Coordinates of C-alpha atoms in Angstrom, one line a residue:
Chain R
M1 CA 63.8 118.9 41.5
A2 CA 67.4 118.6 42.9
S3 CA 69.9 121.6 41.7
S4 CA 73.1 120.7 42.9
S5 CA 74.8 123.4 45.8
S6 CA 75.6 122.9 48.7
S7 CA 74.3 124.6 52.1
G8 CA 77.8 124.7 53.8
L9 CA 77.3 121.0 55.7
T10 CA 80.2 118.4 55.0
F11 CA 79.1 115.2 55.1
K12 CA 80.7 112.0 56.1
L13 CA 79.4 108.6 55.8
H14 CA 80.0 104.9 57.2
P15 CA 80.3 101.6 54.6
L16 CA 78.0 100.3 57.6
V17 CA 75.6 102.0 56.7
I18 CA 75.7 101.6 52.7
V19 CA 75.6 97.9 53.3
N20 CA 72.9 98.0 55.6
I21 CA 71.1 99.7 53.4
S22 CA 72.2 97.4 50.2
D23 CA 71.4 94.3 52.6
H24 CA 67.6 95.5 53.4
Y25 CA 66.9 95.7 49.8
T26 CA 68.1 92.8 48.9
R27 CA 66.3 91.0 51.7
V28 CA 63.4 92.7 51.0
K29 CA 63.5 91.7 47.4
S30 CA 64.8 87.7 47.5
Q31 CA 61.5 87.6 50.1
M32 CA 58.8 88.9 47.4
N33 CA 60.8 86.9 45.2
H34 CA 60.7 83.4 47.1
S35 CA 56.7 84.3 47.9
S36 CA 56.2 85.1 44.2
S37 CA 57.6 81.9 43.0
A38 CA 55.9 79.4 45.9
T39 CA 52.5 81.2 45.1
T40 CA 51.7 81.6 41.5
T41 CA 49.1 84.5 41.7
N42 CA 49.5 86.8 39.2
D43 CA 49.8 90.5 42.2
D44 CA 53.0 91.1 41.2
N45 CA 52.1 95.0 40.7
N46 CA 51.8 95.0 44.5
N47 CA 55.5 96.8 44.7
G48 CA 56.9 96.3 41.1
A49 CA 60.1 95.0 40.3
Q50 CA 61.6 97.3 42.5
P51 CA 60.1 97.8 46.1
R52 CA 61.1 100.8 48.3
V53 CA 62.9 100.4 51.5
Y54 CA 62.6 103.1 54.2
G55 CA 64.4 103.3 57.0
C56 CA 66.4 105.6 59.5
V57 CA 70.3 106.9 60.1
I58 CA 71.7 108.2 63.2
G59 CA 74.7 109.6 63.5
I60 CA 77.0 112.8 65.3
Q61 CA 76.6 116.3 64.8
R62 CA 79.5 118.2 65.1
G63 CA 79.0 121.9 64.1
R64 CA 79.3 121.9 60.2
T65 CA 80.0 118.1 60.2
V66 CA 77.5 115.8 60.0
E67 CA 79.3 112.2 60.1
I68 CA 76.9 109.3 59.7
F69 CA 77.6 106.3 61.4
N70 CA 74.5 103.5 61.3
S71 CA 71.1 103.2 60.3
F72 CA 68.3 100.9 61.2
E73 CA 65.4 99.8 59.0
L74 CA 61.6 101.5 59.5
L75 CA 58.2 99.9 58.6
Y76 CA 56.5 102.3 55.8
D77 CA 52.6 103.1 55.7
P78 CA 51.2 102.8 52.8
S79 CA 48.1 104.5 54.1
T80 CA 49.5 107.1 55.8
H81 CA 52.7 108.0 53.6
S82 CA 54.6 107.8 56.4
L83 CA 57.2 105.8 58.2
D84 CA 55.7 104.2 61.9
R85 CA 56.1 106.8 64.6
A86 CA 55.6 104.6 68.0
F87 CA 58.3 101.9 66.7
L88 CA 60.9 104.5 65.5
E89 CA 60.6 106.0 68.9
K90 CA 61.0 102.7 70.5
K91 CA 63.8 101.9 68.2
Q92 CA 65.6 105.9 69.4
E93 CA 65.6 104.6 73.0
L94 CA 67.7 101.2 72.6
Y95 CA 70.1 103.0 70.5
K96 CA 70.7 106.1 73.2
K97 CA 71.7 103.4 75.0
V98 CA 73.7 102.5 73.3
F99 CA 75.1 104.5 71.3
P100 CA 74.8 107.8 74.0
H101 CA 76.0 110.4 71.4
F102 CA 74.1 109.2 67.9
Y103 CA 71.4 111.2 67.4
I104 CA 68.4 111.0 64.6
L105 CA 69.7 112.7 61.2
G106 CA 67.5 111.6 58.8
W107 CA 66.7 109.0 57.3
Y108 CA 67.3 106.7 53.7
S109 CA 65.5 105.0 51.2
T110 CA 65.6 102.9 47.7
G111 CA 64.9 104.4 44.3
S112 CA 66.6 106.0 41.1
D113 CA 65.6 109.8 41.9
A114 CA 64.0 111.7 44.7
Q115 CA 60.3 112.2 44.5
E116 CA 57.1 114.4 45.9
S117 CA 56.2 112.0 48.2
D118 CA 59.3 111.7 49.8
M119 CA 59.0 115.4 51.0
H120 CA 56.1 114.1 53.7
I121 CA 58.3 111.6 55.3
H122 CA 61.2 114.3 55.3
K123 CA 58.4 117.1 56.6
A124 CA 57.2 114.4 59.1
L125 CA 60.9 113.5 61.1
M126 CA 61.6 117.7 61.3
D127 CA 60.3 117.5 64.4
I128 CA 62.9 115.2 65.2
N129 CA 65.6 116.7 63.4
E130 CA 65.2 120.7 62.2
S131 CA 66.9 119.6 59.0
P132 CA 67.3 116.2 58.3
V133 CA 69.1 114.3 55.5
Y134 CA 67.8 111.8 52.9
V135 CA 70.2 109.1 51.9
L136 CA 69.0 107.3 48.4
L137 CA 70.2 104.3 47.2
N138 CA 69.9 103.1 43.7
P139 CA 69.8 99.5 43.6
S140 CA 69.6 99.2 40.1
I141 CA 73.4 98.7 38.9
N142 CA 75.4 100.2 36.1
P143 CA 78.1 98.3 35.3
A144 CA 80.1 101.7 33.3
Q145 CA 79.2 103.2 36.8
K146 CA 82.5 104.6 38.1
D147 CA 81.2 105.6 41.7
L148 CA 78.8 104.3 44.7
P149 CA 75.2 104.7 43.5
V150 CA 74.3 106.4 47.0
T151 CA 73.4 110.4 46.7
I152 CA 72.6 112.4 49.9
F153 CA 69.9 115.0 49.8
E154 CA 69.1 118.1 52.0
S155 CA 66.6 120.2 52.4
V156 CA 66.5 124.2 51.5
F157 CA 63.7 126.6 51.4
I158 CA 63.4 128.4 48.5
L159 CA 61.9 132.1 49.4
L160 CA 62.6 134.0 46.2
L161 CA 62.7 132.9 42.6
V162 CA 64.1 136.2 40.5
N163 CA 63.5 137.3 37.0
F164 CA 66.9 138.6 36.4
Y165 CA 67.0 139.8 32.8
M166 CA 65.5 137.1 31.4
S167 CA 67.7 134.4 33.8
W168 CA 66.0 133.0 36.6
V169 CA 68.2 133.2 39.5
V170 CA 67.5 130.9 42.4
I171 CA 68.3 132.5 45.3
V172 CA 68.3 130.1 48.6
V173 CA 68.2 131.2 52.2
N174 CA 69.2 129.7 55.3
P175 CA 65.9 129.0 56.8
E176 CA 65.9 130.3 60.0
L177 CA 66.1 133.5 58.5
H178 CA 63.2 136.1 58.2
V179 CA 60.8 134.9 55.2
I180 CA 60.4 138.3 53.5
E181 CA 58.1 137.4 50.5
G182 CA 56.9 134.6 48.6
I183 CA 55.8 131.2 49.7
P184 CA 58.8 129.3 51.1
Q185 CA 59.2 126.0 49.5
L186 CA 61.0 123.0 50.7
I187 CA 62.9 121.6 47.8
F188 CA 65.9 118.9 48.0
V189 CA 69.3 119.6 47.3
R190 CA 71.6 117.0 46.1
S191 CA 75.3 117.4 48.6
S192 CA 78.4 116.0 48.2
Y193 CA 80.0 113.9 51.1
T194 CA 83.1 111.4 52.1
I195 CA 83.0 107.6 52.9
E196 CA 85.0 107.8 56.1
T197 CA 86.2 104.2 57.8
V198 CA 86.4 103.3 61.2
E199 CA 89.9 100.5 61.5
A200 CA 87.2 97.6 61.6
E201 CA 84.9 99.1 58.5
R202 CA 88.3 99.3 56.3
I203 CA 89.0 95.4 57.5
S204 CA 85.8 93.8 55.8
V205 CA 85.3 95.8 53.0
D206 CA 89.0 94.8 51.7
H207 CA 87.5 91.1 52.7
V208 CA 84.8 91.6 50.5
A209 CA 86.3 93.0 47.7
H210 CA 89.1 90.2 47.7
L211 CA 86.3 87.9 47.3
K212 CA 87.8 84.4 46.6
P213 CA 86.2 81.3 45.3
S214 CA 84.7 79.9 48.0
D215 CA 84.9 76.3 47.7
G216 CA 89.2 77.2 47.9
G217 CA 88.8 75.8 43.9
S218 CA 91.5 74.4 42.3
A219 CA 94.9 75.8 42.6
A220 CA 94.4 77.1 39.1
T221 CA 91.6 79.6 40.1
Q222 CA 92.9 80.6 42.6
L223 CA 95.9 81.4 40.9
A224 CA 93.9 83.3 38.6
A225 CA 91.8 85.3 41.0
H226 CA 96.0 86.5 42.5
L227 CA 97.0 87.1 39.3
T228 CA 93.6 89.4 38.1
G229 CA 94.2 91.7 41.0
I230 CA 97.9 92.3 40.2
H231 CA 97.0 92.9 36.6
S232 CA 94.6 95.2 37.6
A233 CA 97.2 96.8 39.9
I234 CA 99.1 97.4 37.4
K235 CA 96.5 98.7 35.0
M236 CA 95.7 101.1 37.1
L237 CA 99.3 102.4 37.6
N238 CA 99.9 102.3 33.8
S239 CA 97.0 104.7 33.4
R240 CA 98.7 107.2 35.7
I241 CA 102.0 106.9 34.0
R242 CA 100.2 107.4 30.5
V243 CA 98.9 110.4 31.7
L244 CA 102.4 112.1 33.3
H245 CA 103.8 110.8 30.3
H246 CA 101.1 112.9 28.3
Y247 CA 101.2 115.7 29.9
L248 CA 105.2 116.0 29.8
V249 CA 104.8 115.7 25.7
A250 CA 102.5 118.7 25.8
M251 CA 104.9 120.4 27.5
Q252 CA 107.9 119.8 25.4
K253 CA 105.8 120.6 22.8
G254 CA 105.0 124.0 24.1
E255 CA 101.1 123.7 24.1
I256 CA 101.2 124.1 28.4
P257 CA 103.3 126.3 30.3
C258 CA 106.6 124.7 31.8
E259 CA 105.6 124.2 35.7
N260 CA 109.1 123.7 37.7
S261 CA 108.1 122.3 40.5
L262 CA 106.0 119.7 39.1
L263 CA 109.0 118.3 36.5
R264 CA 111.5 118.3 40.0
Q265 CA 108.8 115.9 41.4
V266 CA 108.8 113.6 38.3
S267 CA 112.3 114.0 37.9
S268 CA 112.8 112.3 41.2
L269 CA 110.3 109.9 40.7
L270 CA 111.8 108.5 37.6
R271 CA 115.3 108.5 39.6
R272 CA 113.1 105.6 41.4
L273 CA 113.9 103.5 38.6
P274 CA 115.2 100.8 37.8
A275 CA 113.3 99.5 41.1
I276 CA 115.7 96.8 41.6
E277 CA 118.3 95.8 39.2
S278 CA 121.4 95.1 40.9
E279 CA 123.6 91.9 40.5
K280 CA 122.9 90.7 43.8
F281 CA 119.0 90.7 43.8
Q282 CA 119.3 88.6 40.6
D283 CA 121.1 86.3 42.1
D284 CA 118.9 85.8 45.3
F285 CA 116.3 86.0 43.2
L286 CA 117.8 83.5 40.9
M287 CA 118.1 80.7 44.1
E288 CA 114.9 81.5 45.4
Y289 CA 113.2 80.9 42.2
N290 CA 115.4 77.4 42.1
D291 CA 115.1 76.1 45.4
T292 CA 111.0 76.5 44.3
L293 CA 111.4 74.7 41.2
L294 CA 113.4 71.7 43.6
I295 CA 110.8 71.6 45.7
A296 CA 107.6 71.1 43.1
Y297 CA 109.9 68.4 41.3
L298 CA 110.6 66.9 44.7
A299 CA 107.2 66.7 45.8
M300 CA 106.6 65.2 42.0
F301 CA 108.3 62.1 43.0
T302 CA 107.2 61.7 45.9
N303 CA 103.4 61.7 44.3
C304 CA 104.9 59.4 41.7
A305 CA 107.1 56.9 43.6
R306 CA 103.4 56.5 46.1
Y307 CA 103.0 54.3 42.8
N308 CA 105.7 52.7 42.6
I309 CA 104.6 49.8 45.0
L310 CA 102.2 48.8 42.9
S311 CA 105.0 47.8 41.2
F312 CA 105.9 44.8 43.0
L313 CA 102.1 43.6 44.2
P314 CA 101.1 41.8 41.3
D315 CA 104.0 39.0 43.3
F316 CA 101.5 38.8 46.3
V317 CA 98.8 38.9 44.4
S318 CA 97.0 35.7 42.7
F319 CA 93.6 35.0 41.5
Chain P
M1 CA 105.9 115.3 47.9
D2 CA 106.8 117.7 50.6
I3 CA 109.6 119.5 49.6
E4 CA 108.3 121.2 47.4
Q5 CA 105.4 122.7 49.4
R6 CA 108.0 123.8 51.5
Q7 CA 110.0 125.4 48.4
A8 CA 106.7 127.4 47.0
E9 CA 106.3 129.6 49.3
L10 CA 110.2 130.5 50.0
I11 CA 110.3 130.7 45.6
D12 CA 107.0 133.2 45.6
H13 CA 108.7 135.2 48.2
F14 CA 111.7 135.6 46.0
V15 CA 110.3 135.4 42.8
K16 CA 108.6 138.7 43.8
Q17 CA 111.8 140.6 45.7
A18 CA 113.8 139.4 42.3
S19 CA 110.8 141.5 40.3
N20 CA 110.8 144.4 42.3
Q21 CA 114.5 144.8 42.9
K22 CA 117.6 145.9 40.1
G23 CA 121.2 146.0 39.4
A24 CA 123.0 145.7 42.8
A25 CA 120.4 144.6 45.0
L26 CA 119.6 142.2 42.6
G27 CA 122.6 140.4 43.2
S28 CA 121.9 140.4 47.1
V29 CA 118.9 139.0 46.3
I30 CA 120.3 136.1 44.4
V31 CA 122.8 136.2 47.6
E32 CA 120.1 135.3 49.9
A33 CA 118.0 133.1 47.8
T34 CA 121.3 130.5 47.8
S35 CA 122.1 131.2 51.2
Q36 CA 118.9 130.1 52.1
P37 CA 118.3 126.4 53.8
S38 CA 115.8 125.3 52.8
L39 CA 115.0 126.3 49.0
F40 CA 116.8 123.4 46.2
A41 CA 115.2 125.3 43.4
F42 CA 115.9 128.4 41.6
S43 CA 114.9 127.9 37.7
E44 CA 111.9 130.1 38.4
I45 CA 113.9 132.9 40.2
L46 CA 116.4 132.6 37.0
A47 CA 113.2 132.6 35.0
V48 CA 112.9 136.3 35.9
P49 CA 113.2 138.7 33.4
N50 CA 115.6 141.3 35.7
I51 CA 118.0 138.8 36.0
A52 CA 118.0 137.8 32.1
E53 CA 119.3 141.2 31.4
F54 CA 122.3 140.4 33.8
E55 CA 123.5 138.7 31.1
G56 CA 127.0 140.5 30.0
T57 CA 127.1 142.9 32.2
E58 CA 129.4 143.1 34.6
N59 CA 126.8 141.3 37.2
S60 CA 126.7 139.0 35.0
K61 CA 129.1 136.7 37.7
Y62 CA 126.0 136.7 40.1
L63 CA 123.7 135.4 36.9
D64 CA 126.7 132.1 36.6
M65 CA 126.1 131.5 40.3
L66 CA 122.8 131.3 40.3
R67 CA 122.8 128.9 37.6
L68 CA 125.2 126.9 39.2
F69 CA 123.3 126.5 41.6
A70 CA 120.4 125.1 39.3
H71 CA 122.2 123.0 37.5
G72 CA 125.7 122.6 38.9
T73 CA 127.9 121.0 41.3
W74 CA 130.9 121.6 43.4
S75 CA 133.8 120.6 41.5
D76 CA 132.1 122.8 38.9
Y77 CA 132.4 125.9 41.5
K78 CA 136.2 125.3 42.0
N79 CA 136.7 125.0 38.5
N80 CA 136.0 128.1 37.8
A81 CA 136.0 130.2 40.9
G82 CA 138.2 132.7 39.3
H83 CA 134.6 133.9 37.5
L84 CA 132.3 133.4 40.4
P85 CA 131.6 135.9 43.5
Q86 CA 133.2 134.1 46.8
L87 CA 130.5 131.7 48.3
V88 CA 129.6 132.2 51.7
P89 CA 129.7 129.2 54.5
D90 CA 126.1 128.7 53.9
Q91 CA 126.2 129.0 49.7
V92 CA 129.1 126.5 50.2
L93 CA 126.5 123.6 52.2
K94 CA 124.1 124.0 49.4
L95 CA 126.2 124.2 46.8
K96 CA 127.3 120.2 48.1
Q97 CA 123.9 119.3 49.2
L98 CA 123.2 120.2 45.4
T99 CA 126.4 117.9 44.4
V100 CA 124.5 115.3 46.4
L101 CA 121.5 115.3 44.6
T102 CA 123.3 115.3 41.1
L103 CA 125.3 112.2 41.9
A104 CA 122.0 110.6 42.9
E105 CA 120.5 111.2 39.6
T106 CA 122.9 108.8 38.0
N107 CA 123.6 105.9 40.4
K108 CA 121.4 105.0 42.8
V109 CA 124.8 103.1 45.1
L110 CA 127.2 105.9 45.5
P111 CA 130.4 104.7 47.1
Y112 CA 132.0 106.6 49.6
D113 CA 135.0 106.9 48.0
E114 CA 133.4 109.0 44.7
L115 CA 131.6 111.2 47.7
M116 CA 134.6 112.3 49.8
E117 CA 136.1 113.2 46.2
E118 CA 133.0 115.3 44.9
L119 CA 132.5 116.9 47.9
D120 CA 136.9 117.7 50.0
V121 CA 135.9 115.9 52.4
T122 CA 138.7 113.6 54.0
N123 CA 137.6 111.1 56.6
V124 CA 134.2 108.6 56.5
R125 CA 133.1 110.1 60.0
E126 CA 132.8 113.6 58.9
L127 CA 131.3 112.1 55.7
E128 CA 128.5 110.8 57.3
D129 CA 127.9 113.3 59.3
F130 CA 127.2 116.0 56.2
L131 CA 124.9 113.2 54.9
I132 CA 123.2 112.3 58.1
N133 CA 122.8 115.5 58.8
E134 CA 122.4 118.3 56.3
C135 CA 120.7 115.7 53.5
M136 CA 118.7 113.3 55.5
Y137 CA 117.2 115.2 58.0
T138 CA 116.3 118.1 55.2
G139 CA 114.4 115.3 53.7
I140 CA 116.0 115.7 50.2
V141 CA 117.3 112.3 50.0
R142 CA 116.6 109.1 51.7
G143 CA 118.5 106.3 51.3
K144 CA 120.7 103.8 53.9
L145 CA 124.8 104.3 54.4
D146 CA 126.3 100.8 54.1
Q147 CA 129.4 100.8 55.5
L148 CA 130.7 98.2 55.5
R149 CA 130.7 97.8 52.0
R150 CA 131.3 101.8 52.2
C151 CA 128.9 102.7 50.1
F152 CA 125.2 105.0 50.2
E153 CA 122.4 103.7 48.6
V154 CA 119.9 106.3 47.7
Q155 CA 116.3 105.2 47.3
F156 CA 114.6 108.3 47.3
A157 CA 116.1 111.7 46.1
A158 CA 114.1 114.9 45.4
G159 CA 114.6 116.7 41.9
R160 CA 117.0 119.7 40.8
D161 CA 116.2 122.0 38.4
L162 CA 116.1 121.0 34.6
R163 CA 118.8 121.4 31.9
P164 CA 117.2 122.4 29.0
G165 CA 117.9 118.5 28.0
Q166 CA 116.8 116.6 30.2
L167 CA 112.9 116.7 29.9
G168 CA 113.4 114.8 26.3
S169 CA 115.0 112.1 28.4
M170 CA 112.2 111.9 31.3
I171 CA 109.8 111.1 27.9
Q172 CA 112.1 108.8 27.1
T173 CA 112.5 106.7 29.9
L174 CA 108.7 107.1 30.6
S175 CA 107.4 105.8 27.6
N176 CA 109.8 103.6 28.6
W177 CA 108.4 102.1 31.8
L178 CA 105.1 102.2 29.6
T179 CA 106.2 99.7 27.6
T180 CA 107.4 97.3 30.3
S181 CA 104.0 97.6 32.3
D182 CA 102.2 96.8 29.0
N183 CA 104.5 94.2 28.2
L184 CA 103.6 93.0 31.8
L185 CA 100.0 93.2 31.6
I186 CA 99.6 91.2 28.0
S187 CA 101.8 88.4 30.0
I188 CA 99.6 88.0 32.7
Q189 CA 97.1 87.3 30.8
E190 CA 98.7 84.7 28.9
K191 CA 99.8 83.0 32.1
I192 CA 96.0 83.2 33.9
K193 CA 94.8 81.6 30.5
W194 CA 98.1 79.0 31.1
A195 CA 96.6 78.3 34.3
D196 CA 93.1 78.4 33.2
S197 CA 93.9 76.1 30.3
M198 CA 96.2 73.4 32.2
N199 CA 93.3 72.9 34.3
E200 CA 90.9 71.9 32.0
M201 CA 93.5 69.8 30.4
D202 CA 94.2 67.9 33.9
K203 CA 91.0 67.3 34.4
K204 CA 90.5 66.1 30.9
H205 CA 93.3 63.4 31.7
R206 CA 91.4 62.1 35.0
K207 CA 88.9 61.6 33.7
D208 CA 90.3 60.0 31.0
L209 CA 92.2 57.9 33.2
E210 CA 89.5 57.0 35.4
E211 CA 87.0 55.7 32.6
K212 CA 90.1 53.6 31.3
V213 CA 90.1 51.7 35.1
E214 CA 87.0 51.6 35.1
E215 CA 87.1 49.8 31.9
A216 CA 89.6 47.9 32.9
K217 CA 87.3 46.6 36.0
K218 CA 85.0 45.7 34.4
S219 CA 87.1 43.3 31.6
L220 CA 89.1 41.2 34.2
S221 CA 86.0 41.2 36.8
H222 CA 84.2 39.5 33.1
K223 CA 87.9 37.6 32.6
L224 CA 87.1 36.1 36.2
H225 CA 83.8 35.1 35.8
T226 CA 84.2 33.2 32.3
V227 CA 87.3 32.0 31.7
S228 CA 88.9 30.6 35.6
R229 CA 85.1 30.0 37.7
P230 CA 82.9 27.1 35.1
T231 CA 80.6 26.2 37.7
L232 CA 77.7 25.5 36.8
T233 CA 76.0 28.9 37.2
A234 CA 73.2 29.9 35.2
E235 CA 74.8 31.9 32.9
G236 CA 77.5 29.3 32.0
T237 CA 75.2 26.5 31.3
R238 CA 73.9 29.7 28.3
R239 CA 76.7 31.2 27.2
S240 CA 78.3 27.5 26.4
T241 CA 74.8 26.2 25.5
L242 CA 74.7 30.1 23.3
N243 CA 78.6 28.5 21.0
L244 CA 77.1 25.4 20.7
V245 CA 74.3 27.1 18.4
E246 CA 76.2 29.1 17.0

């Protein structure tokens, strides 16, 4: 149902929105699990294994750039297949007071792909914003996946389906244009987006990425965590260098035409190696290493010496 | 790298000019290209077929000049001055800049004396002015000037055109880098395992110690009860009666 083309709008997504959506979903799921384990009824076919959560996204639209800053939750009314309108409007007013520039840009939900019923909600929002966006988060964790499980859909009208020499051509037209023929139908179209961060968001995302064991752990676990970080960084560097090496070897064999500008850049890069290899560095490094070892030794000494007072205690102890 | 981006347009411009013209006009194109202040890459122009025709003809000195600018230094020019056309001041400047780049290829720390000799500069002040104004402000070199030790520490130098044999050595350097980082990765993993195993051992040792202390405490209190306090506790009489029975 969704094909991949873009209508010229660029989307920028803030991490706050992603964290909000995933937090909402996690809360609902854990409350569902909690209540179903507390009450031993077997009506767990109510929501299925994965509940769907709904909400609204707000942000700023400047020209062709749509920037989604924040989001809030909405209640979904399964009987009318629509979102709670009164609540939405109240929330909108409240947010307007705090962030006067933010508009309702669309809505979000969770699931693996966009569905037919989503179009209802989408159309319902079209009176607030003439072309809302639909942000979909896929809550199933796929360890092989490299990028974020978030997709942004926008709605476009299909006007014409032309059979042109046995090949189907879909002409997608901007909804403002006059309808010529055919029945205009709304479909969801996947769009690409970029992640944009404010400084505060960057700090918190960084913090989450470097999760340390919460109890501070023993020295070994902290050391292991630190070393693992370094290990992954070096591994990434390694793969990049490997790509470069492969490229140069292919160029030498003649499979790829020589690109001089790239070769010049590589040569200037390689000239920076070895990065640190002067005698002065060795001296300083070894000095600092020895100092650290000495201090550790001294600490050990003091630790042991504290038990030596026991050696002259038996003189005073009498049974 | 921004230097490459800045040069890209100039390179395209000159390559187009060179391919459109022939003969003596081509010579003037070469002179113009080599005097251009922000152009340091000449291998694309060298690759233009019109210029390669110059080989062996009377205009071959232009070809040699272009080759000099692509790969050579100021001292090369001085040694061959008879064969090459006279250089305009712009070209002289550019050749000196390229000389600095070549020197930066081999060493990271360039002593002032060597620089002064290579560039035909007599005093330190002039050398530093040259380095600062012509090399660092143009962005082809980045580094620190150490006046006390009279040397120039290069942190970054733009690339010059590649000589044919250089590609092989570059690949060699890259593969060395790769092996070093691979080894480093392996040793980091070993360190992590070592840290974990030492942690385990330490925990076990501590547990053993605790157990020993508990045992020692128990045996001590046991001895206290039976040996040093022969009171008429129920336990004491029971024990003594038991001994009789046994």
